[in-house]
Coordinates of C-alpha atoms in Angstrom, one line a residue:
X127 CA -27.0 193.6 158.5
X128 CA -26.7 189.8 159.2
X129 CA -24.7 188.4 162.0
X130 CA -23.6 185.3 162.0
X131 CA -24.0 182.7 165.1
X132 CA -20.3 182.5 165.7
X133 CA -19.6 186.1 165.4
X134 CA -18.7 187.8 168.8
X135 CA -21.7 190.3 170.0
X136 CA -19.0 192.8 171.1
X137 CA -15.3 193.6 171.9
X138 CA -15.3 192.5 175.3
X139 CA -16.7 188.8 173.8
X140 CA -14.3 188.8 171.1
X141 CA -10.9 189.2 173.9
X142 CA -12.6 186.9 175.6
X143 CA -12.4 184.2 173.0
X144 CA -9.1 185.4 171.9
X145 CA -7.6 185.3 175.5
X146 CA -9.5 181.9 176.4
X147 CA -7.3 179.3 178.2
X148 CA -7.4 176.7 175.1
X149 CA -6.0 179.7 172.9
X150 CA -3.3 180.4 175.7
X151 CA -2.3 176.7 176.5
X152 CA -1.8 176.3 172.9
X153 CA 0.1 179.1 172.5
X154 CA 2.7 177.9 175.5
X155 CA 2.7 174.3 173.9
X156 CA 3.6 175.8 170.7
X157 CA 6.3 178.4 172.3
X158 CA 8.1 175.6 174.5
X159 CA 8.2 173.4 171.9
X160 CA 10.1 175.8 169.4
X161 CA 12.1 177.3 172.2
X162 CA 13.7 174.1 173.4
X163 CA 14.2 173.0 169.5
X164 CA 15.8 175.9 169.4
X165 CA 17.7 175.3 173.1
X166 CA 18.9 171.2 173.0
X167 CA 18.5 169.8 169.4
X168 CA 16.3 167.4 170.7
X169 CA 14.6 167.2 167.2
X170 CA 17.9 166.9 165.1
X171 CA 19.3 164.3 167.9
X172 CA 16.2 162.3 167.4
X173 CA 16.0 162.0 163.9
X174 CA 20.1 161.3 164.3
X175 CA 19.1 158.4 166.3
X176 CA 16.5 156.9 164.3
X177 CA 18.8 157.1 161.2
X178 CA 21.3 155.3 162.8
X179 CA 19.1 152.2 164.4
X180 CA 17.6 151.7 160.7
X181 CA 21.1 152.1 158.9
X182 CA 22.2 148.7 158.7
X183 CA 18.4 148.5 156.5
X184 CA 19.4 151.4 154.1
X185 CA 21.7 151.1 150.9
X186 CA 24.9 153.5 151.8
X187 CA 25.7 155.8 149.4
X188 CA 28.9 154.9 148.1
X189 CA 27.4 151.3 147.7
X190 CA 24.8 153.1 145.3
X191 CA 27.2 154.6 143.3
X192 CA 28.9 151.2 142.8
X193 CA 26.5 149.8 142.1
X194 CA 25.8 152.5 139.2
X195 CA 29.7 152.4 138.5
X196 CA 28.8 148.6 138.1
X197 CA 26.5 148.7 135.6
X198 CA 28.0 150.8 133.7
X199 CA 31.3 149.3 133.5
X200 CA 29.0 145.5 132.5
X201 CA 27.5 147.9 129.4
X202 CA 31.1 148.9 128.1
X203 CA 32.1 145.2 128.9
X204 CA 29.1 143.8 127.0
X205 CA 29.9 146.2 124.1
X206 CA 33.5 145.2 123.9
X207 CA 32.8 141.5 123.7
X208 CA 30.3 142.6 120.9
X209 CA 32.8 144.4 119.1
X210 CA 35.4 142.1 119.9
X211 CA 33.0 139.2 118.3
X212 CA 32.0 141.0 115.5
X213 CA 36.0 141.7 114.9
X214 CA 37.0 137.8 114.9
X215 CA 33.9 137.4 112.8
X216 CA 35.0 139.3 110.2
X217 CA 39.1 138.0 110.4
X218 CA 37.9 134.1 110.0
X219 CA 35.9 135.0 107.1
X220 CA 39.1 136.8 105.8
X221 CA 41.4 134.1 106.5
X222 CA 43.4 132.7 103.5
X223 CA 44.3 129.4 105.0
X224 CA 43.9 127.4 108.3
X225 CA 46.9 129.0 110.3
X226 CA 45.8 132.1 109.6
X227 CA 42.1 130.5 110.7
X228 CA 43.9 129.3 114.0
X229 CA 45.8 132.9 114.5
X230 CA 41.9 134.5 114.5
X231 CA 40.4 132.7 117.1
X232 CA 41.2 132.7 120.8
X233 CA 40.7 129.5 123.0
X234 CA 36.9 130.0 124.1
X235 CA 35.7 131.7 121.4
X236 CA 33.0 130.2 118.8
X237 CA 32.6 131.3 115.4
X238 CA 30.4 129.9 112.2
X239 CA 32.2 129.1 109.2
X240 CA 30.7 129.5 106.6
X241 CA 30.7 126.2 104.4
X242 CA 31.9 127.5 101.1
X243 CA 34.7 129.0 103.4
X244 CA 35.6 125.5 104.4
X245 CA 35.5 124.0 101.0
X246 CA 38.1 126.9 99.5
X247 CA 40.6 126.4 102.7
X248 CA 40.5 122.6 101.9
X249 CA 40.8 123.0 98.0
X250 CA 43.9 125.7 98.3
X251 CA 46.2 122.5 100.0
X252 CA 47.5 119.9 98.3
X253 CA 46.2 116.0 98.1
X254 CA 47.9 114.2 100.5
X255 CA 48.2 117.3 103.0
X256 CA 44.4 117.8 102.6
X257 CA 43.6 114.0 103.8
X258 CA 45.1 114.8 107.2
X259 CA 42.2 117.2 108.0
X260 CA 39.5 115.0 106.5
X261 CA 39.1 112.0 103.1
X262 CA 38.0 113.9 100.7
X263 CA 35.1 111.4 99.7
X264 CA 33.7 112.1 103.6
X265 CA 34.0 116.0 102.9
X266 CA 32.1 115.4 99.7
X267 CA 29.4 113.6 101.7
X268 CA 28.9 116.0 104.8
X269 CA 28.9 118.9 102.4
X270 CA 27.0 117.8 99.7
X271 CA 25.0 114.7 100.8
X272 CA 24.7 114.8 104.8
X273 CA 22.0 116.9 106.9
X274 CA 24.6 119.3 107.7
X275 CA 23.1 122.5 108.6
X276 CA 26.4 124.9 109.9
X277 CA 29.8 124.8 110.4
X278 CA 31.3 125.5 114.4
X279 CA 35.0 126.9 114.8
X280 CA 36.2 126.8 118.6
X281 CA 39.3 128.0 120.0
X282 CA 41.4 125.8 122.1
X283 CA 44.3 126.5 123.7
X284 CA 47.5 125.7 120.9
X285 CA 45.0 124.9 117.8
X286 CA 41.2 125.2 116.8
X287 CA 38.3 122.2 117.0
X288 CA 36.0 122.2 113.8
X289 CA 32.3 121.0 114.2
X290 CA 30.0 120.1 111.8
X291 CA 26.4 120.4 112.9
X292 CA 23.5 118.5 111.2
X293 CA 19.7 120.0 111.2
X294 CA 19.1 118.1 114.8
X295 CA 21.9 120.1 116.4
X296 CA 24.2 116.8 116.5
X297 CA 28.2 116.9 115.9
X298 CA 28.4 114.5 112.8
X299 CA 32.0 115.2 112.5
X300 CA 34.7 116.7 114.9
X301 CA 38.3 117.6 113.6
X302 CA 40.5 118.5 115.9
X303 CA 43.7 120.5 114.9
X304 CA 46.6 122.2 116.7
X305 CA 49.3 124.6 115.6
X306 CA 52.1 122.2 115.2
X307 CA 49.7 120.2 112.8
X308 CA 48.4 123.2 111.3
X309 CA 51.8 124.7 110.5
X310 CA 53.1 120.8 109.3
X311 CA 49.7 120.6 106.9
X312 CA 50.5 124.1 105.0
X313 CA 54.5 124.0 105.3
X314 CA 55.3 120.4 104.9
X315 CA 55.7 120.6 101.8
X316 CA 58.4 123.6 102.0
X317 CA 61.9 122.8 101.4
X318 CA 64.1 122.4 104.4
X319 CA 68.1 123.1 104.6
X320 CA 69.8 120.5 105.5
X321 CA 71.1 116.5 104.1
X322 CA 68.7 113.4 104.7
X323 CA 72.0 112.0 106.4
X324 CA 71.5 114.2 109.4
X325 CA 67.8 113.0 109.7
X326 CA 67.5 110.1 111.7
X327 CA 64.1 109.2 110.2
X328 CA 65.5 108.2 107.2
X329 CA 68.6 106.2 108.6
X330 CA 69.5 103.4 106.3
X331 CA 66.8 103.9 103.7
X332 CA 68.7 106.7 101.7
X333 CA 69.3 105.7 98.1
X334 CA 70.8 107.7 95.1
X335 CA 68.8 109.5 92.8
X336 CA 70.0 107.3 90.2
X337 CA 68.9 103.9 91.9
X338 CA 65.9 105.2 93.1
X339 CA 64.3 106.4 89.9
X340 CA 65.8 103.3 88.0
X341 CA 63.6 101.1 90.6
X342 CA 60.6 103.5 89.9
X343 CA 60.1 103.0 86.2
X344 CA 60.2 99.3 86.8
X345 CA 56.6 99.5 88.4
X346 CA 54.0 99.7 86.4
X347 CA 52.7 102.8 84.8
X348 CA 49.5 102.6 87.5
X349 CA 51.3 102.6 90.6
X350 CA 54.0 105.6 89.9
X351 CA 51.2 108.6 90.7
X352 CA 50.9 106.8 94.1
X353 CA 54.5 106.7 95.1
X354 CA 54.2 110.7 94.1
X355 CA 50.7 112.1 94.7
X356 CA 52.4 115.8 94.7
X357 CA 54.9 115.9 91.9
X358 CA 54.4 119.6 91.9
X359 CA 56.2 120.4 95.6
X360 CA 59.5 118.6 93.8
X361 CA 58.9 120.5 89.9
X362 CA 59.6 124.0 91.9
X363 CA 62.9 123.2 92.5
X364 CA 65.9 124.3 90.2
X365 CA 68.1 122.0 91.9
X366 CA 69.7 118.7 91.4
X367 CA 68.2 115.4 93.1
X368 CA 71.0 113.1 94.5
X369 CA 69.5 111.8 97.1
X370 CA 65.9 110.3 97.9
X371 CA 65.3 108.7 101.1
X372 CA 62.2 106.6 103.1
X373 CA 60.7 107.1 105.7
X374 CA 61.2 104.3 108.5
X375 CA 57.2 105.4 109.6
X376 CA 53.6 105.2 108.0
X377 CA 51.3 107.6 109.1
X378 CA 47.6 107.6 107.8
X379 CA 48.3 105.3 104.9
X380 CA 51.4 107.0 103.2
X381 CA 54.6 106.7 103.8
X382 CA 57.0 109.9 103.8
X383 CA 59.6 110.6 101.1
X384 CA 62.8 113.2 100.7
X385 CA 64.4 114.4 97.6
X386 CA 67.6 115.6 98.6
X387 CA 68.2 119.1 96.5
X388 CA 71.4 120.5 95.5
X389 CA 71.8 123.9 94.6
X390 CA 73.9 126.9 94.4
X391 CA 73.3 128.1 98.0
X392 CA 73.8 124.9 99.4
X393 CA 71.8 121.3 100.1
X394 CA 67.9 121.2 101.0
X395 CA 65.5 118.7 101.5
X396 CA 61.7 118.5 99.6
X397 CA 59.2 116.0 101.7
X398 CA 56.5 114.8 99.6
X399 CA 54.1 111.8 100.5
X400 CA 53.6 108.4 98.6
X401 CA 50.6 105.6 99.4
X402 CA 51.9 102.4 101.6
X403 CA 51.6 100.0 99.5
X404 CA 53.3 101.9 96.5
X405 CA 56.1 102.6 98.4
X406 CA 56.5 99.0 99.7
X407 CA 56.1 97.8 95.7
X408 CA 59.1 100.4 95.1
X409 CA 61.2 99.2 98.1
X410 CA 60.8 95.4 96.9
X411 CA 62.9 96.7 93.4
X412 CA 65.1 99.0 95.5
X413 CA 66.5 95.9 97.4
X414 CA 66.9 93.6 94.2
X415 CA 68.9 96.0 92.8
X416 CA 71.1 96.1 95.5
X417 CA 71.4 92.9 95.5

């Protein structure tokens, strides 16, 4: 049999390697460590310390679930502006006129629009209402003959701002429209209860329907369909006119007028709008006939 060189040679050898002082010092170390662990927490109470001199370095707990609570709550966020985009989207597409374009945008929001959109909103009003959003010889061009590549719809606070954008990402046209204009553009033209002798805008410039119409068909056959652009606003009603009066204000080259209705349910007033200079030609006759 083979012994190895580290082997003991006999029992007496082997306690002495077992019980050498190395083996026994150890032993102590090892046995006074654990007992006074065990004794005063010295381990725990150091470890204690040095978490608390490197706390200010470490990320508390609480700030880690915030920080989770955070991110989670800018994912839901981000999804509900998403939605909330895709929503107004899909309501300006939809929309039947420009007040109900206005109604689906809030201030701060952008939206395209699309430009056969913008084309049936402007056909639907009628010819002098449409030429207080744009002429439609300068729609004609941006649409059909301009670099115009898209169509932006802002929100503003109290109305909506149109741009048109060419291919260079320049604003070649910006119309600018609030609520009060939007709501005069699309009801203007709606008949309103009341006498033109309670409306101070047409103080001393109120004729009867009589004199009026006798100084219209003394123009010229040319002139009459620009004294009335919109016959059709005044053709609805079932009423009688007795009174028509002028405007004492031009706005935009025309020159308001109001056919005073009477009906069964009482009085009303039809505004319709007539060109400047036709309405000056028709005031000319209105004043030789009275005197």
């Amino acid at each position: 049999m083979i012994q190895q060189w580290y082997e003991p040679l006999s029992f007496s050898e082997w306690l002495k390697r077992t019980f050498s002082f190395l083996n026994i010092a150890v032993f102590i170390i090892t046995a006074t460590f654990i007992f006074s662990e065990f004794r005063f927490d010295w381990f725990e109470n150091l470890v204690g310390s040095y978490l608390v001199s490197t706390n200010e370095s470490r990320p508390e707990t609480g700030a880690i679930w915030e920080m989770g609570k955070q991110t989670s709550d800018a994912h839901d966020y981000l999804n509900e502006i998403i939605s909330k985009k895709e929503d107004t989207r899909q309501n300006v597409h939809q929309a039947a006129s420009f007040f109900d374009l206005a109604s689906s945008i809030l201030p701060g929001e952008w939206v395209t629009l699309e430009k056969q959109q913008f084309r049936t909103l402007y056909l639907t009003l009628e010819k002098s209402v449409a030429l207080k959003i744009i002429e439609s010889a300068q729609l004609v061009w941006l649409l059909n003959g301009s670099s115009l590549d898209r169509i932006f719809c802002e929100g503003v606070t109290g109305g909506i701002k149109i741009y048109f954008i060419d291919s260079d990402n320049r604003v070649i046209k910006q119309i600018d429209l609030s609520r009060e204009d939007i709501l005069e553009i699309e009801d203007g033209e709606k008949p309103v209860s009341g006498e033109l002798a309670d409306m101070e805008g047409f103080s001393g410039r109120i004729y009867p329907a009589k004199n009026f119409f006798d100084a219209l068909f003394k123009l010229p056959a040319d002139i009459i369909p620009d004294l009335i652009v919109n016959p059709e606003s005044l053709l609805k009603q079932d009423g009688k006119i007795i009174n028509i009066g002028i405007w004492n204000e031009t706005e935009n080259g025309y020159i308001k007028l109001g056919f005073e209705f009477e009906e069964t349910g009482g009085k009303q007033v039809v505004f319709i709008k007539g060109r400047e200079w036709a309405v000056w030609q028709l005031s000319l006759n209105l004043k030789g006939d009275e005197n």
